[in-house]
XYZ file of C-alpha atoms in Angstrom:
558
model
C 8.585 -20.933 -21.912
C 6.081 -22.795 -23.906
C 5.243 -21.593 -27.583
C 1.783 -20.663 -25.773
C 3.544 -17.776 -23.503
C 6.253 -16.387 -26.613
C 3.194 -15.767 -28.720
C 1.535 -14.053 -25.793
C 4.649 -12.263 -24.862
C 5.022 -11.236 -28.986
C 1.323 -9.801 -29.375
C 1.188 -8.228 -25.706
C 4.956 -6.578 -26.915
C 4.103 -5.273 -29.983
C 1.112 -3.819 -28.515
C 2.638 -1.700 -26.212
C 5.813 -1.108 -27.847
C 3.510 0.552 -30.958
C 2.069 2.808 -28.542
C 5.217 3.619 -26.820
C 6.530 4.530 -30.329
C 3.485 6.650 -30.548
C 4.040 8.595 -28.098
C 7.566 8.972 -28.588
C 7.580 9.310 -32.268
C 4.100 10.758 -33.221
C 3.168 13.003 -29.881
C 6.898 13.582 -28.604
C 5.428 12.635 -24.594
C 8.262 11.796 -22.078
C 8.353 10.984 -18.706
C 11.737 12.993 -17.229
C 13.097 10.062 -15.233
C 13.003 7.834 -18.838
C 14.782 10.189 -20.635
C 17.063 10.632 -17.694
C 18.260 6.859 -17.884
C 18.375 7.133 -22.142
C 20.537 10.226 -21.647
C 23.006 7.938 -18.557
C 23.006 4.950 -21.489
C 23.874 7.238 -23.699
C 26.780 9.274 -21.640
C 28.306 5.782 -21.032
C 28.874 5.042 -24.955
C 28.554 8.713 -26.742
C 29.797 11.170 -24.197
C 33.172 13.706 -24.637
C 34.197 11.068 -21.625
C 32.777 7.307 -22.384
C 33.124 5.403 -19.362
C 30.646 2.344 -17.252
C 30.733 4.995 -14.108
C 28.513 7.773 -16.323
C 25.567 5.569 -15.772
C 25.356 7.295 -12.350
C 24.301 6.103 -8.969
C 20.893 8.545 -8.490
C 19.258 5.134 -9.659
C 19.792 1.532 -9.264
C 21.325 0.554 -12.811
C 19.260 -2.004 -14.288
C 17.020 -0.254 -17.013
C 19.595 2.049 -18.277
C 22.322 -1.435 -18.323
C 19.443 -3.306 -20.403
C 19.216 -0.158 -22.761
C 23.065 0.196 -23.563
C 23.025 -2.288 -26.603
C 20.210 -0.664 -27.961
C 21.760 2.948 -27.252
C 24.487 1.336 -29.156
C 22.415 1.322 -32.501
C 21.951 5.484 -32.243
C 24.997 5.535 -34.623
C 22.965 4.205 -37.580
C 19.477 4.584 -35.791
C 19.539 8.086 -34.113
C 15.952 7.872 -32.402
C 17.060 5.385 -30.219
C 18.659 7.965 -28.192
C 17.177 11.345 -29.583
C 13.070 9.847 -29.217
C 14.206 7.629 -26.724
C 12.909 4.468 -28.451
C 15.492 2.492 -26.558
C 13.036 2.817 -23.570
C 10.045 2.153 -24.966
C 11.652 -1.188 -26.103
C 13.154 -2.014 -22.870
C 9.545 -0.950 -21.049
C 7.121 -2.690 -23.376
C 8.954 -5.962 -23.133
C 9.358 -6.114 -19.546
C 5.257 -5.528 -19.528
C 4.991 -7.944 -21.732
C 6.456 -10.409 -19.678
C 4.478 -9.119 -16.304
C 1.589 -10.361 -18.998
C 2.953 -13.384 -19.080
C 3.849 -14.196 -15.399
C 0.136 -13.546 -14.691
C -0.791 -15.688 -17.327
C 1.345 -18.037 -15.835
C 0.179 -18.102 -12.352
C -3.248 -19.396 -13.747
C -1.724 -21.848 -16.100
C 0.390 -23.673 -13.707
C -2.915 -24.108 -11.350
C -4.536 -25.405 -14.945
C -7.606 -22.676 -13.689
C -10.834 -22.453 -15.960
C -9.846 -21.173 -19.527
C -12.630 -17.679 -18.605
C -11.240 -16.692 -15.645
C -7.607 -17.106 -17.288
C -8.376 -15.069 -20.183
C -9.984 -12.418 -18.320
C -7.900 -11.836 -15.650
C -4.836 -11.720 -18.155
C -6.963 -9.510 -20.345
C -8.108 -6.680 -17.746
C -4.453 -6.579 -16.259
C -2.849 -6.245 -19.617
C -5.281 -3.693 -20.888
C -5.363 -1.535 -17.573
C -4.505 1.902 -18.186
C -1.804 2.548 -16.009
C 0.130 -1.132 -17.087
C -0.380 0.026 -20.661
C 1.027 3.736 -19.921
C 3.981 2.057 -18.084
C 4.425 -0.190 -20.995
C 5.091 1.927 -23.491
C 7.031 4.984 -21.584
C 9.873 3.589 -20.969
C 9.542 4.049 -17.082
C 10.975 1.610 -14.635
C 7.591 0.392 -13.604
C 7.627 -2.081 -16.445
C 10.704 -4.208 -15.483
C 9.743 -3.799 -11.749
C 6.278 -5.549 -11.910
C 7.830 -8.200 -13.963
C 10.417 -8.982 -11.536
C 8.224 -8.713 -8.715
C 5.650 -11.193 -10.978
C 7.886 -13.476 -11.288
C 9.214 -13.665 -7.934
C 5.618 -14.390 -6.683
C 4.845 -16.809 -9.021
C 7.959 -19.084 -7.771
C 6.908 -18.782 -4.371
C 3.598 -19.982 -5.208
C 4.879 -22.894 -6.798
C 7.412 -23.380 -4.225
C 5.197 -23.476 -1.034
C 3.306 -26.422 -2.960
C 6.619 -28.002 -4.275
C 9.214 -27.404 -1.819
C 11.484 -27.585 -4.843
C 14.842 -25.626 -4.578
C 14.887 -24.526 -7.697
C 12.230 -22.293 -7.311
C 13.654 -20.909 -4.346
C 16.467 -20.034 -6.491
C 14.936 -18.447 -9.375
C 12.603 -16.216 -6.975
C 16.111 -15.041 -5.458
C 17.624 -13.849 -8.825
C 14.135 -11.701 -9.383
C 14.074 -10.001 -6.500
C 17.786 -9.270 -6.610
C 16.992 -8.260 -10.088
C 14.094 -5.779 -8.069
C 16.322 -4.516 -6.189
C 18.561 -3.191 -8.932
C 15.799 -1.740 -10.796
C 13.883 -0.115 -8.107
C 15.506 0.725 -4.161
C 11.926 -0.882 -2.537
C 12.792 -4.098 -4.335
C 14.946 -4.299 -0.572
C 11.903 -4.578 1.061
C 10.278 -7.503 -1.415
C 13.622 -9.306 -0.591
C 13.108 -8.995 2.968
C 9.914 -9.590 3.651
C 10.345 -12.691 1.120
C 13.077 -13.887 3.385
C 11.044 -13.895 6.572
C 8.492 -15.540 5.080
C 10.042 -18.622 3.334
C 12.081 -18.877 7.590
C 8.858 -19.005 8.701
C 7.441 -21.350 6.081
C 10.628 -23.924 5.981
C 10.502 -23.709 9.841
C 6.883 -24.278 10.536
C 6.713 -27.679 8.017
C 10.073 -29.331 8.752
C 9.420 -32.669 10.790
C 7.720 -32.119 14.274
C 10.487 -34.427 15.570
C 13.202 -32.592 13.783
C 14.730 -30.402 16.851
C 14.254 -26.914 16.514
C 18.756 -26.598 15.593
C 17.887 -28.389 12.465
C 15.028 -26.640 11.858
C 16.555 -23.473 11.886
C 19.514 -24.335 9.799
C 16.797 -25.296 7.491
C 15.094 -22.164 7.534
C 18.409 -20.268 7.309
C 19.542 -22.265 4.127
C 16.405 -21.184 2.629
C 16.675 -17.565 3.210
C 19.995 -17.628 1.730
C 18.631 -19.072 -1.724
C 16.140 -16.681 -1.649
C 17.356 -13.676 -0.302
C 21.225 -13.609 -1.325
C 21.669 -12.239 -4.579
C 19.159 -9.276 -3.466
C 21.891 -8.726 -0.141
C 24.584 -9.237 -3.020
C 23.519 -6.571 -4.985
C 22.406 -4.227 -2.384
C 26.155 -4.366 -1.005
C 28.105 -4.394 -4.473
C 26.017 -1.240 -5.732
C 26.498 0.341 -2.600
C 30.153 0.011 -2.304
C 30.557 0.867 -6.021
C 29.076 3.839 -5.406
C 30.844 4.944 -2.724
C 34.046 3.782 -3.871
C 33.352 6.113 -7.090
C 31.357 8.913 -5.561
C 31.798 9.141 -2.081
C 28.226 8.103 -1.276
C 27.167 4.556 -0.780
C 23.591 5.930 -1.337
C 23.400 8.754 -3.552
C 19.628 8.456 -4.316
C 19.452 9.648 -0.346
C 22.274 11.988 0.005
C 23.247 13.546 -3.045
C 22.363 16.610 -4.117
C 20.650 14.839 -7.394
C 18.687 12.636 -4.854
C 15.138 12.181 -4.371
C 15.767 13.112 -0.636
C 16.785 16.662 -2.130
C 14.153 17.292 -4.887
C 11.710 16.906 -2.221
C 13.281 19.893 -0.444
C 14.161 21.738 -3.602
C 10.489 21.209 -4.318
C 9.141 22.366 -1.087
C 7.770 19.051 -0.510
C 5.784 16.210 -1.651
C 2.526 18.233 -1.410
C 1.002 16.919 1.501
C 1.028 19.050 4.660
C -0.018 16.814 7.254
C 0.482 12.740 7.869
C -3.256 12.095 8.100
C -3.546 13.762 4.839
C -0.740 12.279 3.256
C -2.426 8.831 4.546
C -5.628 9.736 2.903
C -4.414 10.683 -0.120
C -2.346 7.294 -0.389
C -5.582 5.666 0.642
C -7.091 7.358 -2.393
C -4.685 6.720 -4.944
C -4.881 2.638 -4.075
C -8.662 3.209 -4.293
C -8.211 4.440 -7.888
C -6.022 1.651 -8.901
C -7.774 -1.603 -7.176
C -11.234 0.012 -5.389
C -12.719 -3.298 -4.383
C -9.237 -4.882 -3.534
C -10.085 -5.413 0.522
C -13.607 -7.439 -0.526
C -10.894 -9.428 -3.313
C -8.563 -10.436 -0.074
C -11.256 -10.811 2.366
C -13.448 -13.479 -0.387
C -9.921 -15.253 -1.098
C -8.888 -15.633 2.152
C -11.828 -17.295 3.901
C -12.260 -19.776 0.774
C -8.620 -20.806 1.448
C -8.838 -20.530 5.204
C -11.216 -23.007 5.013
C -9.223 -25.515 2.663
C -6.347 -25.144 4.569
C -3.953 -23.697 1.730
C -3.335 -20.011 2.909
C 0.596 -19.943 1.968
C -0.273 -19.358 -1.938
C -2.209 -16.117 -1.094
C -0.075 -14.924 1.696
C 2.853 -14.787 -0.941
C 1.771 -12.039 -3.172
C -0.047 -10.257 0.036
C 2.832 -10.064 2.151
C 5.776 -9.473 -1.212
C 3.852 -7.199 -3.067
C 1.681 -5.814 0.192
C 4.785 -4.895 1.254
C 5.828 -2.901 -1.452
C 2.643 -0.453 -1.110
C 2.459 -0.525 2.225
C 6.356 0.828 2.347
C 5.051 3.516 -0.527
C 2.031 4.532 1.802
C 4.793 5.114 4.827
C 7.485 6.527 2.811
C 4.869 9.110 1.472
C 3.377 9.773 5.183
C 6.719 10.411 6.299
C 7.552 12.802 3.935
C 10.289 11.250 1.958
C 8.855 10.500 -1.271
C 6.808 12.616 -3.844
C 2.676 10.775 -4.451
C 3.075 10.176 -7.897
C -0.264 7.285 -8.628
C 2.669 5.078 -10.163
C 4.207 4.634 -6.807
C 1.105 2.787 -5.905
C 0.585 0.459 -9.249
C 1.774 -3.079 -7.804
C -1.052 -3.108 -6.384
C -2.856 -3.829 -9.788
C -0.182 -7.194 -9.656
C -1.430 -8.047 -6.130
C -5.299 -7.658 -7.048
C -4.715 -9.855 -10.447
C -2.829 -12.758 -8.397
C -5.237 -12.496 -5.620
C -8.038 -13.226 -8.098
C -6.536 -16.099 -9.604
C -6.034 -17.775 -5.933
C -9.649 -17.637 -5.411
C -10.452 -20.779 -6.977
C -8.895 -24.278 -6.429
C -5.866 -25.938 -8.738
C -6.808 -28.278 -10.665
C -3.744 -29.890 -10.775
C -0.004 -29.866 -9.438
C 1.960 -27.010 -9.749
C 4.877 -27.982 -11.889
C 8.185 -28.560 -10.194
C 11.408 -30.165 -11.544
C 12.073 -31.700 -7.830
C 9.580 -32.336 -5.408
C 10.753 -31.329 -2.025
C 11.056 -33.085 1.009
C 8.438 -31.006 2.817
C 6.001 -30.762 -0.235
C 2.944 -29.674 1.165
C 0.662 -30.509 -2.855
C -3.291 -29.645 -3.175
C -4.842 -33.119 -4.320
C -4.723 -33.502 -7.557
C -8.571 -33.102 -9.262
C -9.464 -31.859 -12.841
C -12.913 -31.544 -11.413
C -11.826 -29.077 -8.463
C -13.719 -25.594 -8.273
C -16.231 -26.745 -10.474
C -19.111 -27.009 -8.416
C -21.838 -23.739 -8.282
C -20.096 -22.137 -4.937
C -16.539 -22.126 -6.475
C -18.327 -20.917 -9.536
C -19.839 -18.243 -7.558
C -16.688 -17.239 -5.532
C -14.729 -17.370 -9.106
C -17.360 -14.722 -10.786
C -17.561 -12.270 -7.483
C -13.367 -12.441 -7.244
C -13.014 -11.772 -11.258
C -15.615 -9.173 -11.130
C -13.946 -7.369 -8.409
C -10.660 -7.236 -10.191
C -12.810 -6.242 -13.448
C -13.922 -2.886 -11.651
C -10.285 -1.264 -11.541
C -10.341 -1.129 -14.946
C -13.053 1.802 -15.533
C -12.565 2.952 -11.905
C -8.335 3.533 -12.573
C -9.348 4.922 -16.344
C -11.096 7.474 -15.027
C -8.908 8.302 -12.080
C -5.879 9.461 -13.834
C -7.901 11.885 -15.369
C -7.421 13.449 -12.232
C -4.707 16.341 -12.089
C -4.424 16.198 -8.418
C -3.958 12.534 -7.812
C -2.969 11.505 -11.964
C -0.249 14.812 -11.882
C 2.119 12.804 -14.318
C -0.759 10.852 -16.334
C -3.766 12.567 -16.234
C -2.688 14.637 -19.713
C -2.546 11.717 -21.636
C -6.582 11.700 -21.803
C -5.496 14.541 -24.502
C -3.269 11.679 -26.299
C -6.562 9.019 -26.348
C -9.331 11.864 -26.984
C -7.424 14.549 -28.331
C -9.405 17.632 -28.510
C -6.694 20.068 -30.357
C -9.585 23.149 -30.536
C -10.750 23.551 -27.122
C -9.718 26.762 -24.825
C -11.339 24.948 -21.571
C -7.909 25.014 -18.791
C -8.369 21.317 -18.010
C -7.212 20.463 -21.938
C -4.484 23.580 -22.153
C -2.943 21.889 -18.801
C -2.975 18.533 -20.465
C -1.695 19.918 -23.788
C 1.125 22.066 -22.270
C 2.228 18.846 -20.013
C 2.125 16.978 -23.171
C 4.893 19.802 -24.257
C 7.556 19.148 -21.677
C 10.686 18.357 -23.105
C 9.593 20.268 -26.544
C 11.545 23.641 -25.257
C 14.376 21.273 -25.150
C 14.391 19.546 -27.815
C 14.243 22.590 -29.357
C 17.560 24.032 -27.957
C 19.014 20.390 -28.879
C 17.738 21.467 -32.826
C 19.807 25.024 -32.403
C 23.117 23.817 -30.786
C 23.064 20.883 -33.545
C 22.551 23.292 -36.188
C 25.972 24.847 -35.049
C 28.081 21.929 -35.694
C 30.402 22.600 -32.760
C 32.912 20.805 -31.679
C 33.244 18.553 -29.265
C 33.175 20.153 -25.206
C 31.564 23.070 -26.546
C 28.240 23.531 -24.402
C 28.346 23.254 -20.839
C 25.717 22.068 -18.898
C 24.194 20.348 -15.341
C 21.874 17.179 -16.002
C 19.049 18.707 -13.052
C 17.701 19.917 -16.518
C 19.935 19.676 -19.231
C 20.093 15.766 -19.872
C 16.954 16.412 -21.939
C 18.615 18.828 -24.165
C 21.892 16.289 -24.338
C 19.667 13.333 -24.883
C 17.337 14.663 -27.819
C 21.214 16.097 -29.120
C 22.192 14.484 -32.198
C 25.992 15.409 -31.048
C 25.823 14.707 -27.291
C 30.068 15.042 -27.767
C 29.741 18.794 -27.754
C 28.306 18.878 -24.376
C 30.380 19.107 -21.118
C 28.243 17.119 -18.692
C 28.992 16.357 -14.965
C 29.864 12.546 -15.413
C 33.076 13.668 -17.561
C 35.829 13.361 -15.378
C 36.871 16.804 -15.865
C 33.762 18.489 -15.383
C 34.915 20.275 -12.277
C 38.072 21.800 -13.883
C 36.215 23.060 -16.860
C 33.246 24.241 -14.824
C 36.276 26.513 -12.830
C 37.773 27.606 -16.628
C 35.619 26.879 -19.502
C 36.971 29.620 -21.981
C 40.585 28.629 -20.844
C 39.030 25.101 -21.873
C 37.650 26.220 -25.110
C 33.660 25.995 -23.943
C 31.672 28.370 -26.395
C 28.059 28.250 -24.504
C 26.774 27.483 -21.211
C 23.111 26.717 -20.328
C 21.572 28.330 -17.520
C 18.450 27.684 -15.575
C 16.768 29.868 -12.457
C 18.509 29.468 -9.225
C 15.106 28.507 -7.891
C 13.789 24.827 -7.029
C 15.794 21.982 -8.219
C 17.838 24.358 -10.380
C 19.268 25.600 -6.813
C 21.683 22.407 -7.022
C 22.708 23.053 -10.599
C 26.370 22.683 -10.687
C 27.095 26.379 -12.773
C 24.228 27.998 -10.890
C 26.624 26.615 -7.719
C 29.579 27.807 -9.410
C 28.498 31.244 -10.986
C 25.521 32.539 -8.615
C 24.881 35.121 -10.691
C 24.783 33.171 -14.347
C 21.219 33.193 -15.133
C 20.496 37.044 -14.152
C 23.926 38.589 -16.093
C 26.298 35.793 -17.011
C 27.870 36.485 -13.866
C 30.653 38.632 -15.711
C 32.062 35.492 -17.589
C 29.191 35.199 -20.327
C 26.916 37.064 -22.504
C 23.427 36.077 -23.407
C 22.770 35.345 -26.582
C 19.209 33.475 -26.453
C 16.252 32.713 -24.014
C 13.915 29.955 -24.247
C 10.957 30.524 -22.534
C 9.688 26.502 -21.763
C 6.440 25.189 -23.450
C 6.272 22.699 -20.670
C 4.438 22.422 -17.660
C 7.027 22.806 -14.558
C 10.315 23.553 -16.768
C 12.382 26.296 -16.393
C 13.103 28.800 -19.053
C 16.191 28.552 -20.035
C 19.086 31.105 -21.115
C 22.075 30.575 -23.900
C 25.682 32.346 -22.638
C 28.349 32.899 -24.654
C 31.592 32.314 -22.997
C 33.702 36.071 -22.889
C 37.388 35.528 -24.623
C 39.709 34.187 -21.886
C 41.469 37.883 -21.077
C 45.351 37.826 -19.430
């Protein structure tokens, strides 16, 4: 990286990592899935039962293996695990570098300094990248990987340069283990380079040699996503039982859908228009941005830079839009953001390089634009430059005001109330957004009581449906009994015989249905199910949290 890029990376960082502390420090505002991963970084080091397996297998492992060393500082620093700070770290820097791959993309085609600046500018300051930035969500790291994967295609259908080939591999397989649709980056990447390294080996090259060309390829590019598909996969199994617990355990997304009573679209064609709308709301003029692009470099015969972010990253959303359509995935407007990458890169194709792309080989099938400091400066490419900048410009306002929207911003449309707060008014829109702003508060609460106890360790039983954000904002996660201890079963079966002073109960309704005690005890939230006695109720500040219920264990009896 050049001085140029660490100081962008530094500024773009500590911009979003000072709002991420914001909101984590100052508002208390948590996405459940982020504090999910703190709470599995934190079970691996601080748990009753410290082991690499309590990371789980509901989600690939990358974001909660990057936040273990800075879990590790919770025993001097306790906010790294308690206001998950850890993930606001991890977030804001891999933002910051999605800033910087952009960035990139522009500088190694030497474009004009104004469309550079802009481009970077509107994509960094975008709502949704800024959200994602500071949250502590796995967005962050996923964009960057899948921005740097593009940009080292782009370079490498100029180049032909292995090494390219190479480093694109490692970021999709590095996809792939922070988000499951990274497997379809890596595959459609794959078919593409084939078809590429096939299509411009020598005419009279037979087609054997071709292939074995193409093949070679694919394997840089696509092995260490295959690699890590099958080592996570047989890890989990070989631990679990299920190769793909995201799909078949009862913790899965497959079964919060159910538990939920499903992703809140009744019929395909509406689930297709709503997906429809949520892309509108995140790139609106993103078709006119392709269709400009592609007939300027239709007609200078260099397509293969644009078709590598369409078909990599058009991928991606088009597998969200069919995943959602089918039923198998909730519409959550974050699902959809790569396609705020794909309008950015698309922008920056529209004009010509003005130079070679760097390479530290030159391939022997090198297909490089002539060289021209002059290139795209004439009044057409001028024009084409404006329109495609301006187009990419629009999402900005257009996506601001669209997760304002409860129905299709459900997860960010409260944080208007963070930006414009507006602490006096009694209209419903701003006591929604306040009380969403509230999840997590009921239990961070409970966190406060059981910590005020000073138990000892195994004390407090509890499922992670809902209780990892009790045991995560815990400044004594020890004194919970969670289910990635290894003898969570036999205490679940015997906690007073096991010296467990309090369970936590949820409803057996929705995704507290698969709670492990409400499994065990069926009766446990309406009486303590003859084994407990209440001693407290919670009733949840937060929008779509359960209330929750405090049993004492009975004395073990003969």
């Amino acid at each position: 990286m050049t001085r140029r890029s660490v100081a962008l990376w530094l500024v773009v960082w500590l911009a979003y990592l000072s709002f991420g502390v914001y909101l984590a420090v100052g508002v208390h505002a948590y996405f459940g899935d982020s504090l999910a991963r703190v709470q599995a970084a934190q079970s691996v080091l601080f748990s009753r039962d410290p082991h690499l397996a309590a990371i789980g297998f509901i989600f690939t492992p990358l974001t909660a293996l990057v936040q273990l060393p800075l879990t590790a500082l919770s025993v001097w620093w306790p906010q790294m695990t308690t206001d998950a700070l850890s993930a606001a770290i991890m977030s804001s820097a891999f933002m910051a570098g999605a800033v910087v791959q952009v960035s990139g993309v522009a500088r190694d085609r030497a474009l004009p300094p104004a469309m550079t600046v802009i481009v970077t500018l509107v994509f960094a300051l975008n709502p949704m990248i800024v959200l994602y930035g500071a949250n502590g969500m796995s967005e962050a790291p996923y964009i960057f990987f899948l921005a740097w994967a593009v940009r080292r295609l782009i370079r490498w259908v100029d180049t032909d340069d292995v090494h390219e080939l190479i480093v694109a591999g490692i970021a999709l397989g590095l996809a792939y283990l922070t988000r499951y649709d990274g497997a379809v980056a890596a595959f459609v990447a794959g078919c593409f380079v084939a078809f590429v390294t096939y299509r411009r080996s020598e005419k009279a090259v037979g087609r054997r040699l071709r292939a074995q060309r193409a093949l070679l390829d694919v394997v840089l590019v696509a092995s260490p996503s295959l690699l890590a598909f099958i080592v996570w996969a047989i890890t989990s199994w070989l631990i679990t039982g299920q190769a793909f617990a995201q799909f078949t355990s009862q913790y899965g997304n497959t079964a919060i859908i159910d538990q939920s009573g499903g992703t809140g679209s009744a019929t395909g064609i509406e689930a297709l228009r709503f997906s429809i709308t949520e892309l509108l709301i995140l790139a609106p003029l993103y078709l006119v941005l392709f269709v400009l692009v592609a007939w300027v470099r239709i007609r200078r015969h260099r397509l293969y830079p644009l078709a590598v972010p369409v078909l990599i990253i058009g991928a991606v959303v088009a597998f969200q839009v069919l995943s959602y359509v089918r039923g198998t995935t909730f519409g959550f407007l974050r699902f959809y953001m790569t396609i705020i990458l794909l309008a950015a890169v698309t922008a920056l194709l529209a004009t010509p390089a003005r130079r070679i792309e760097p390479y530290r080989r030159l391939g022997p099938r090198a297909s490089l634009p002539q060289a021209n400091p002059r290139a795209g400066r004439g009044w057409r490419y001028g024009v084409i430059g404006t329109v495609a900048v301006l187009a990419f410009v629009v999402g900005l306002p257009v996506t601001a005001a669209g997760m304002t929207s409860p129905k299709y911003a459900p997860q960010e449309f409260a944080y208007r109330s963070v930006v414009a707060p507006k602490p006096d008014s009694t209209e419903k829109r701003y006591l929604d957004e306040a009380r969403v702003l509230r999840s997590f508060s009921t239990e961070r609460a409970l966190a406060e009581y059981l910590d005020s106890l000073h138990l000892p360790d195994g004390s407090v039983l509890t499922d992670t449906v809902y209780g990892f954000a009790v045991v995560v904002q815990s400044r004594h996660p020890k004194q919970f009994v969670i289910p990635s201890d290894q003898d969570f079963d036999q205490i679940l079966n015997e906690p007073a015989r096991f010296g467990v002073r309090f369970l936590l109960a949820v409803p057996r309704a929705g995704r507290g249905s698969s709670d492990a005690l409400n499994i065990r005890y069926p009766t446990l939230y309406d009486n303590g199910d003859q084994i407990s006695t209440l001693v407290l109720e919670a009733r949840n500040q937060g929008a779509n949290m359960p209330n929750w219920r405090v049993y004492e264990v009975n004395p073990r009896t003969s």
